[in-house]
mmCIF file of C-alpha atoms in Angstrom:
data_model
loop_
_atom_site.group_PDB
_atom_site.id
_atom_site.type_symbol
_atom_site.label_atom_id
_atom_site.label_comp_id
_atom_site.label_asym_id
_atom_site.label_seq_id
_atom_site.Cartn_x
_atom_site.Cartn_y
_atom_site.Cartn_z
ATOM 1 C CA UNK A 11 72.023 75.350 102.012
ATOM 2 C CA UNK A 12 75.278 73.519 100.988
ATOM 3 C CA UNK A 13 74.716 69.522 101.011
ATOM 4 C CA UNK A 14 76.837 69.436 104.007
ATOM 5 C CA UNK A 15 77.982 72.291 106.144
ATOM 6 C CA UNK A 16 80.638 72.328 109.014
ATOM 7 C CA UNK A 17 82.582 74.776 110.744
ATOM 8 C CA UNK A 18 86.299 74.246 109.953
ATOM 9 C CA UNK A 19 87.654 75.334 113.055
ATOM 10 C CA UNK A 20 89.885 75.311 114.858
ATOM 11 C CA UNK A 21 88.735 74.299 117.979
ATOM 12 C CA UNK A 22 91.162 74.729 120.501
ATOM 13 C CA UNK A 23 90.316 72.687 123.861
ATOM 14 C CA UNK A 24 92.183 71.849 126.703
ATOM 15 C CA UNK A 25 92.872 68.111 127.316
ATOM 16 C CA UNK A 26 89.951 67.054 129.992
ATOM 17 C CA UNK A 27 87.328 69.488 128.326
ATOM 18 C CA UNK A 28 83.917 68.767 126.477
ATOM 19 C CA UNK A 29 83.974 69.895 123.249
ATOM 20 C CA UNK A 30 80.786 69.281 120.601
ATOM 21 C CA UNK A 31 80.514 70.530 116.612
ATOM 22 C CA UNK A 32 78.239 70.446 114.740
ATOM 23 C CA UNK A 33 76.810 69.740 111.259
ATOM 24 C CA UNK A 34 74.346 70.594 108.981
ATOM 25 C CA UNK A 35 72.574 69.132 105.700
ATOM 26 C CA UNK A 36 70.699 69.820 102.373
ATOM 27 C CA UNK A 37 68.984 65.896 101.865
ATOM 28 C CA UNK A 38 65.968 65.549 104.018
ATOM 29 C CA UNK A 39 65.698 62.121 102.992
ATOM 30 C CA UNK A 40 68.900 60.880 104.105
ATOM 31 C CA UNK A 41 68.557 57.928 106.402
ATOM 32 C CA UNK A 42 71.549 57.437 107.846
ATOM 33 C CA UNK A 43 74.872 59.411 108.941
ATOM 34 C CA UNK A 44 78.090 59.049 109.781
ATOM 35 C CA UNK A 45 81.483 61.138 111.359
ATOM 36 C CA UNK A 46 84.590 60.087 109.840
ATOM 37 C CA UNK A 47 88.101 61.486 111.809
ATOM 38 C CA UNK A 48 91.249 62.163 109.842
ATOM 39 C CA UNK A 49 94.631 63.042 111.182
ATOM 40 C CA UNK A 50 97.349 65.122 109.150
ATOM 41 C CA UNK A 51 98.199 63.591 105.731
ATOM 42 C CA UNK A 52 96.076 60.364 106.777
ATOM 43 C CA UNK A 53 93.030 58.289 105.787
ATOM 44 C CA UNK A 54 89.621 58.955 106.711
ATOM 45 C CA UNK A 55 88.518 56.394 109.289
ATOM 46 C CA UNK A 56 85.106 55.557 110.179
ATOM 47 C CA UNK A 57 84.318 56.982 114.259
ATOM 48 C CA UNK A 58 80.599 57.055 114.508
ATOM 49 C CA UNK A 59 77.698 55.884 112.591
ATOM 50 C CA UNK A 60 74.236 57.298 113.010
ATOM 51 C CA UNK A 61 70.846 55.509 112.241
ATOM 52 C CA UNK A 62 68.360 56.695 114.346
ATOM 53 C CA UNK A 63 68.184 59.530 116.876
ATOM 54 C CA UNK A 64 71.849 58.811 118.273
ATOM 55 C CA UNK A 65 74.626 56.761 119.113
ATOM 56 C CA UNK A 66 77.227 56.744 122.390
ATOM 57 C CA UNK A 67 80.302 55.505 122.242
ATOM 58 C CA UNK A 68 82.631 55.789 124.994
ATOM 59 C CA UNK A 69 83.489 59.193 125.173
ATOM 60 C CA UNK A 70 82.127 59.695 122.064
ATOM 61 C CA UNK A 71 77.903 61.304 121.409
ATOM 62 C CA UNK A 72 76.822 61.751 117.907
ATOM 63 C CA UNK A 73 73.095 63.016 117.839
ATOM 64 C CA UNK A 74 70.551 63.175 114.901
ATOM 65 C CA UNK A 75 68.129 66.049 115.109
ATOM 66 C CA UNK A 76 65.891 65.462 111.626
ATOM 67 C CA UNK A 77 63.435 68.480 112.193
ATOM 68 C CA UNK A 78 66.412 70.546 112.110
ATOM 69 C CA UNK A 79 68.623 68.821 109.694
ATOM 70 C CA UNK A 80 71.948 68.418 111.879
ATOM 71 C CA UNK A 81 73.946 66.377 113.317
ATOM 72 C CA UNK A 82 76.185 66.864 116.422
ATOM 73 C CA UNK A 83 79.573 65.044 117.699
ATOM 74 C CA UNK A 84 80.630 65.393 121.491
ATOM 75 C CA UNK A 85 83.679 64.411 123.046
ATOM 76 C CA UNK A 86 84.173 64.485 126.791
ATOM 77 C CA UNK A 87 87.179 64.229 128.770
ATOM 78 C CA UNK A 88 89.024 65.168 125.697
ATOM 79 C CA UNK A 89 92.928 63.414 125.314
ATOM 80 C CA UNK A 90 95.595 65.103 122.963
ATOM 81 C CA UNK A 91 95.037 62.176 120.946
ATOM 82 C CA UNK A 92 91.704 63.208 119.606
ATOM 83 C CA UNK A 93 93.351 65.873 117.815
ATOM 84 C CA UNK A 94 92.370 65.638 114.226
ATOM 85 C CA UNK A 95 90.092 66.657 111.995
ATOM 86 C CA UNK A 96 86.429 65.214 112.179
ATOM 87 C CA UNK A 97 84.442 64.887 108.880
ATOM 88 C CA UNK A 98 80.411 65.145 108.768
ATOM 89 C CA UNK A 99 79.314 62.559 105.922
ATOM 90 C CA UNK A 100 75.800 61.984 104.536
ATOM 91 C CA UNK A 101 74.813 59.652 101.823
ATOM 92 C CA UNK A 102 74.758 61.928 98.269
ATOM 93 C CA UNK A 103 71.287 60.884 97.850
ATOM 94 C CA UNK A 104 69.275 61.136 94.805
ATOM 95 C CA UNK A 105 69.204 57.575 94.178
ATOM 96 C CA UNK A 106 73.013 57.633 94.228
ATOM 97 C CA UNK A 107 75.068 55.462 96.451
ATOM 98 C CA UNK A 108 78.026 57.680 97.404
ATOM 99 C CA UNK A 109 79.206 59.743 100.244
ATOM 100 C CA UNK A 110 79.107 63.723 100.671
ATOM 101 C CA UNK A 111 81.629 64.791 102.622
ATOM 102 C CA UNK A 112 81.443 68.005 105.082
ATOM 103 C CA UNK A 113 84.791 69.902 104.650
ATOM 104 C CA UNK A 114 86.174 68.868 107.973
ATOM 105 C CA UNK A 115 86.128 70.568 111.515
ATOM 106 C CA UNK A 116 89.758 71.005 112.897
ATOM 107 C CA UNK A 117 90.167 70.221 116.431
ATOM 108 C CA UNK A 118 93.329 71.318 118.219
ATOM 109 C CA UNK A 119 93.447 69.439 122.585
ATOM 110 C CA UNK A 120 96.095 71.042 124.272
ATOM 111 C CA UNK A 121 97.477 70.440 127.271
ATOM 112 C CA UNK B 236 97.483 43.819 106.691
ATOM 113 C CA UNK B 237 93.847 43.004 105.194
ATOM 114 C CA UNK B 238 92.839 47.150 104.763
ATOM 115 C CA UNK B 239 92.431 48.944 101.345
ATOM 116 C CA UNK B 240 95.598 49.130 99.610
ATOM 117 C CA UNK B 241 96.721 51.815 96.815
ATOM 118 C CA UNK B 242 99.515 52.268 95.004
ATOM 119 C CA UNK B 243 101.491 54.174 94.432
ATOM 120 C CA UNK B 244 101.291 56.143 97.396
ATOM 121 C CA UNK B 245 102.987 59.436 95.689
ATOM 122 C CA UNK B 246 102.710 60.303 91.977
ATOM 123 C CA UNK B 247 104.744 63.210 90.648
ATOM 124 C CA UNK B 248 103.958 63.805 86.676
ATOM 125 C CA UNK B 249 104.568 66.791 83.928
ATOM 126 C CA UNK B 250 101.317 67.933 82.684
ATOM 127 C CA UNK B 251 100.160 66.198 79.692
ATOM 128 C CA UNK B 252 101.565 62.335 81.071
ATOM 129 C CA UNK B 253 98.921 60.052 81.613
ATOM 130 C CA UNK B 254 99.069 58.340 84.900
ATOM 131 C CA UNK B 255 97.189 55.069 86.802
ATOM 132 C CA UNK B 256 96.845 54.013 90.089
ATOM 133 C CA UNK B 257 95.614 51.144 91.446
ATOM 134 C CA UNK B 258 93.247 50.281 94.657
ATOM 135 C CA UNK B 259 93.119 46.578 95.641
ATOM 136 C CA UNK B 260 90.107 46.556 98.214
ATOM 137 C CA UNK B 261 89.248 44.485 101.262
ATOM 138 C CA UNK B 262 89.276 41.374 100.097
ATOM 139 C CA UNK B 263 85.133 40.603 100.837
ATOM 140 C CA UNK B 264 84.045 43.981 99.550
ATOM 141 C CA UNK B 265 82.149 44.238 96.863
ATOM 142 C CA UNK B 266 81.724 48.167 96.439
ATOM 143 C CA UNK B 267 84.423 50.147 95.852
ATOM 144 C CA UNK B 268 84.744 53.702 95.370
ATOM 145 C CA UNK B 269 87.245 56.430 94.187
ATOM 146 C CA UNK B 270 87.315 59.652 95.717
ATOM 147 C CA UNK B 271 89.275 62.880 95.594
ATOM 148 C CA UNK B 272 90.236 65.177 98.426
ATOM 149 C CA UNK B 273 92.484 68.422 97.937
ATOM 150 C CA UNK B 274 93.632 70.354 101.131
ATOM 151 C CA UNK B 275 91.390 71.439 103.447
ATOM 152 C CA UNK B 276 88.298 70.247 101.734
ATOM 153 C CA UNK B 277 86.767 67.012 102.405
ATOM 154 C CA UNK B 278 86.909 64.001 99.716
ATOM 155 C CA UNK B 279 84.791 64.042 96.767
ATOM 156 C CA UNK B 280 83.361 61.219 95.259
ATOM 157 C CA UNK B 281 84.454 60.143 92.080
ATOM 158 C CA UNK B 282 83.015 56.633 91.083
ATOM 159 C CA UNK B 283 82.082 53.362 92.441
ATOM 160 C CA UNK B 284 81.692 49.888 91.558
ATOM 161 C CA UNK B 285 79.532 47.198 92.734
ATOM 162 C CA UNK B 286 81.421 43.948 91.768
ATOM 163 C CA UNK B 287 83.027 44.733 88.394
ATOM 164 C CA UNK B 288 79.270 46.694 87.205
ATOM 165 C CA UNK B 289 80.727 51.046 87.210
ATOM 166 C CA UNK B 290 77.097 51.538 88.928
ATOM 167 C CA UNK B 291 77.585 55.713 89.209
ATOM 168 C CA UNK B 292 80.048 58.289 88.424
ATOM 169 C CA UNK B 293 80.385 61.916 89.246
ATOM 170 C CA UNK B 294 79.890 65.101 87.104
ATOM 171 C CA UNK B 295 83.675 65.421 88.416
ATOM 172 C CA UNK B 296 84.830 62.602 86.453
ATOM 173 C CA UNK B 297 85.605 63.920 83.489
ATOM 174 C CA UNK B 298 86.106 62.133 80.392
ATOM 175 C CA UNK B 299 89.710 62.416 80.935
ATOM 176 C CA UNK B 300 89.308 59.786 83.538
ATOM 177 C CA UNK B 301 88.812 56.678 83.905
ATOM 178 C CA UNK B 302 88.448 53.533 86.177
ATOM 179 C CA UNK B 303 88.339 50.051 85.760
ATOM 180 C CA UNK B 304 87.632 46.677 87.981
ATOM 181 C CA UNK B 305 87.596 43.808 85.487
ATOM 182 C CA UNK B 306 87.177 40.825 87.942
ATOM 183 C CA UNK B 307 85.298 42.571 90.660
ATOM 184 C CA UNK B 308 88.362 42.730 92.716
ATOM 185 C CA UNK B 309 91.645 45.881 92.649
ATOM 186 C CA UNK B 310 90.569 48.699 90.677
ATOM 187 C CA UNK B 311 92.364 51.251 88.411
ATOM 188 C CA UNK B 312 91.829 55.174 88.144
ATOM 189 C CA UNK B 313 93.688 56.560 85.230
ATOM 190 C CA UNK B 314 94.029 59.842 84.371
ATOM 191 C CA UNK B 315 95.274 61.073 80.629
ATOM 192 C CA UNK B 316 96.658 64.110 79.470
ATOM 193 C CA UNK B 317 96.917 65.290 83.209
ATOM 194 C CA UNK B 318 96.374 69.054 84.188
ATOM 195 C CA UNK B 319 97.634 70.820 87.796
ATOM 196 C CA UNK B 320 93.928 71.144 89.032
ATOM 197 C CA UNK B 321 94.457 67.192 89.115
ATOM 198 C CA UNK B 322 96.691 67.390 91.692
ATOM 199 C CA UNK B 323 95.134 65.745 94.854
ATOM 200 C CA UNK B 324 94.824 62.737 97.102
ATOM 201 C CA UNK B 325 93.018 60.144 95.435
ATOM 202 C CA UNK B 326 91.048 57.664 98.247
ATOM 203 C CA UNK B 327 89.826 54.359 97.500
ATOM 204 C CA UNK B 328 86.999 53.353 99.707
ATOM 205 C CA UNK B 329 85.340 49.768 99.374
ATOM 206 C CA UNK B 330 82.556 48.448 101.967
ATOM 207 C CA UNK B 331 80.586 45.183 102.133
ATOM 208 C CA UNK B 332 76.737 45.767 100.570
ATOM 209 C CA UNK B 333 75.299 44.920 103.362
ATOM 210 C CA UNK B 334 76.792 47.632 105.736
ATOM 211 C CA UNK B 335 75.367 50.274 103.896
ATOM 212 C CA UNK B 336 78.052 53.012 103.241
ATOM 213 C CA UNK B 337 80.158 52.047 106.206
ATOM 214 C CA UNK B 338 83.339 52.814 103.839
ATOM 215 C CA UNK B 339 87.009 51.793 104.911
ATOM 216 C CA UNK B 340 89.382 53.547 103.497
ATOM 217 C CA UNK B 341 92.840 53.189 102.021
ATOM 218 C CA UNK B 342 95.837 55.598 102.514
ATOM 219 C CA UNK B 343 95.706 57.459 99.493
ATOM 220 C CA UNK B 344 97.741 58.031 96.298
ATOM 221 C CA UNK B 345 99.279 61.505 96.268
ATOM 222 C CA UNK B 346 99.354 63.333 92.562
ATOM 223 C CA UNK B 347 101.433 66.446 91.917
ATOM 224 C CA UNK B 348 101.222 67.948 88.371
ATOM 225 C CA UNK B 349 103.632 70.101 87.270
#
């Protein structure tokens, strides 16, 4: 299994949907989790961080499923403005202190 | 603005140049981190610093590389005798130690090789 594993998409969705992704990892002793979004030619930016089973925010759900090694991101009521691409990250593990980053699933709202 | 900073935000070199850029981080963070993202793959990590201590590096940093962060604050990635595989987005991340890999990011310094 690669470290981490997401389907790139893309998701098309019409604006008002509920869309979810979802992503898989290698490091069973990875603690904590996080989805990053990036738009076109941006900066990733920090959306959701996950510690424990899950974590709701707004119209945001991330959820932790350990037995299974994934980790899902739902959006309801989707806006054009979550367009972007949304990056599964897990701590590299091994002692080390960096991030592994999933390659990124694309997600198109249209309206 | 009191976000990452990098600069310069585009790089166009000939192969061969040498080239440094430089990441000035939030200014309470005391991790920083380099990473590397080409299109339509996520970023890779590079290196990171705790203060001015280089604590880990990648087996993607080659010895063509380097980064610096004498006095714990900005940092510098150089790159010598530069190759077209280098071209890329380079990030610069920092975070506070105690929010655990909660990384903010900066916007990026774009290299083309040609």
């Amino acid at each position: 299994r690669k470290e981490v594993e997401q389907d790139p998409g893309p998701f098309n969705v019409p604006e008002g949907a509920t869309v979810a992704f979802n992503c898989t990892y290698s490091n069973s002793a990875s603690q904590s989790f996080f989805w990053y979004r990036q738009d076109c030619r941006k900066e990733p930016k920090l959306l959701m961080s996950v510690y424990s089973s899950g974590n709701e925010d707004g119209r945001f759900t991330a959820q932790l499923n350990r037995a299974s090694q994934y980790i899902s991101l739902l959006i309801r009521d989707s806006k054009l403005s979550d367009s972007a691409t949304y990056l599964c990250v897990v701590p590299s593990g091994g002692g080390a202190d960096g991030l592994t980053f999933g390659k990124g699933t694309h997600l198109i709202i249209q309206p | 603005d009191t976000g990452v900073s990098q600069n310069p935000r585009h790089k166009i070199t000939k192969r061969g140049q040498n080239v440094t850029f430089r990441c000035d981080p939030i200014s309470e963070h005391n991790r920083l981190y380099w990473y590397r993202q080409t299109l339509g793959q996520g970023p890779e990590f590079l290196t990171y610093f705790q203060n001015e201590a280089q604590l880990e590096k990648s087996r993607l940093l080659s010895d063509r590389f380097s980064a610096e962060r004498p006095k714990g604050s900005f940092s510098t990635l150089e790159i010598q005798r530069t190759e077209q595989g280098d071209s890329a987005m380079y990030l610069c991340a920092s975070s506070l130690q105690a929010s655990y890999n909660e990384q903010f990011f900066g916007p990026g310094t774009r290299l083309t090789v040609l």
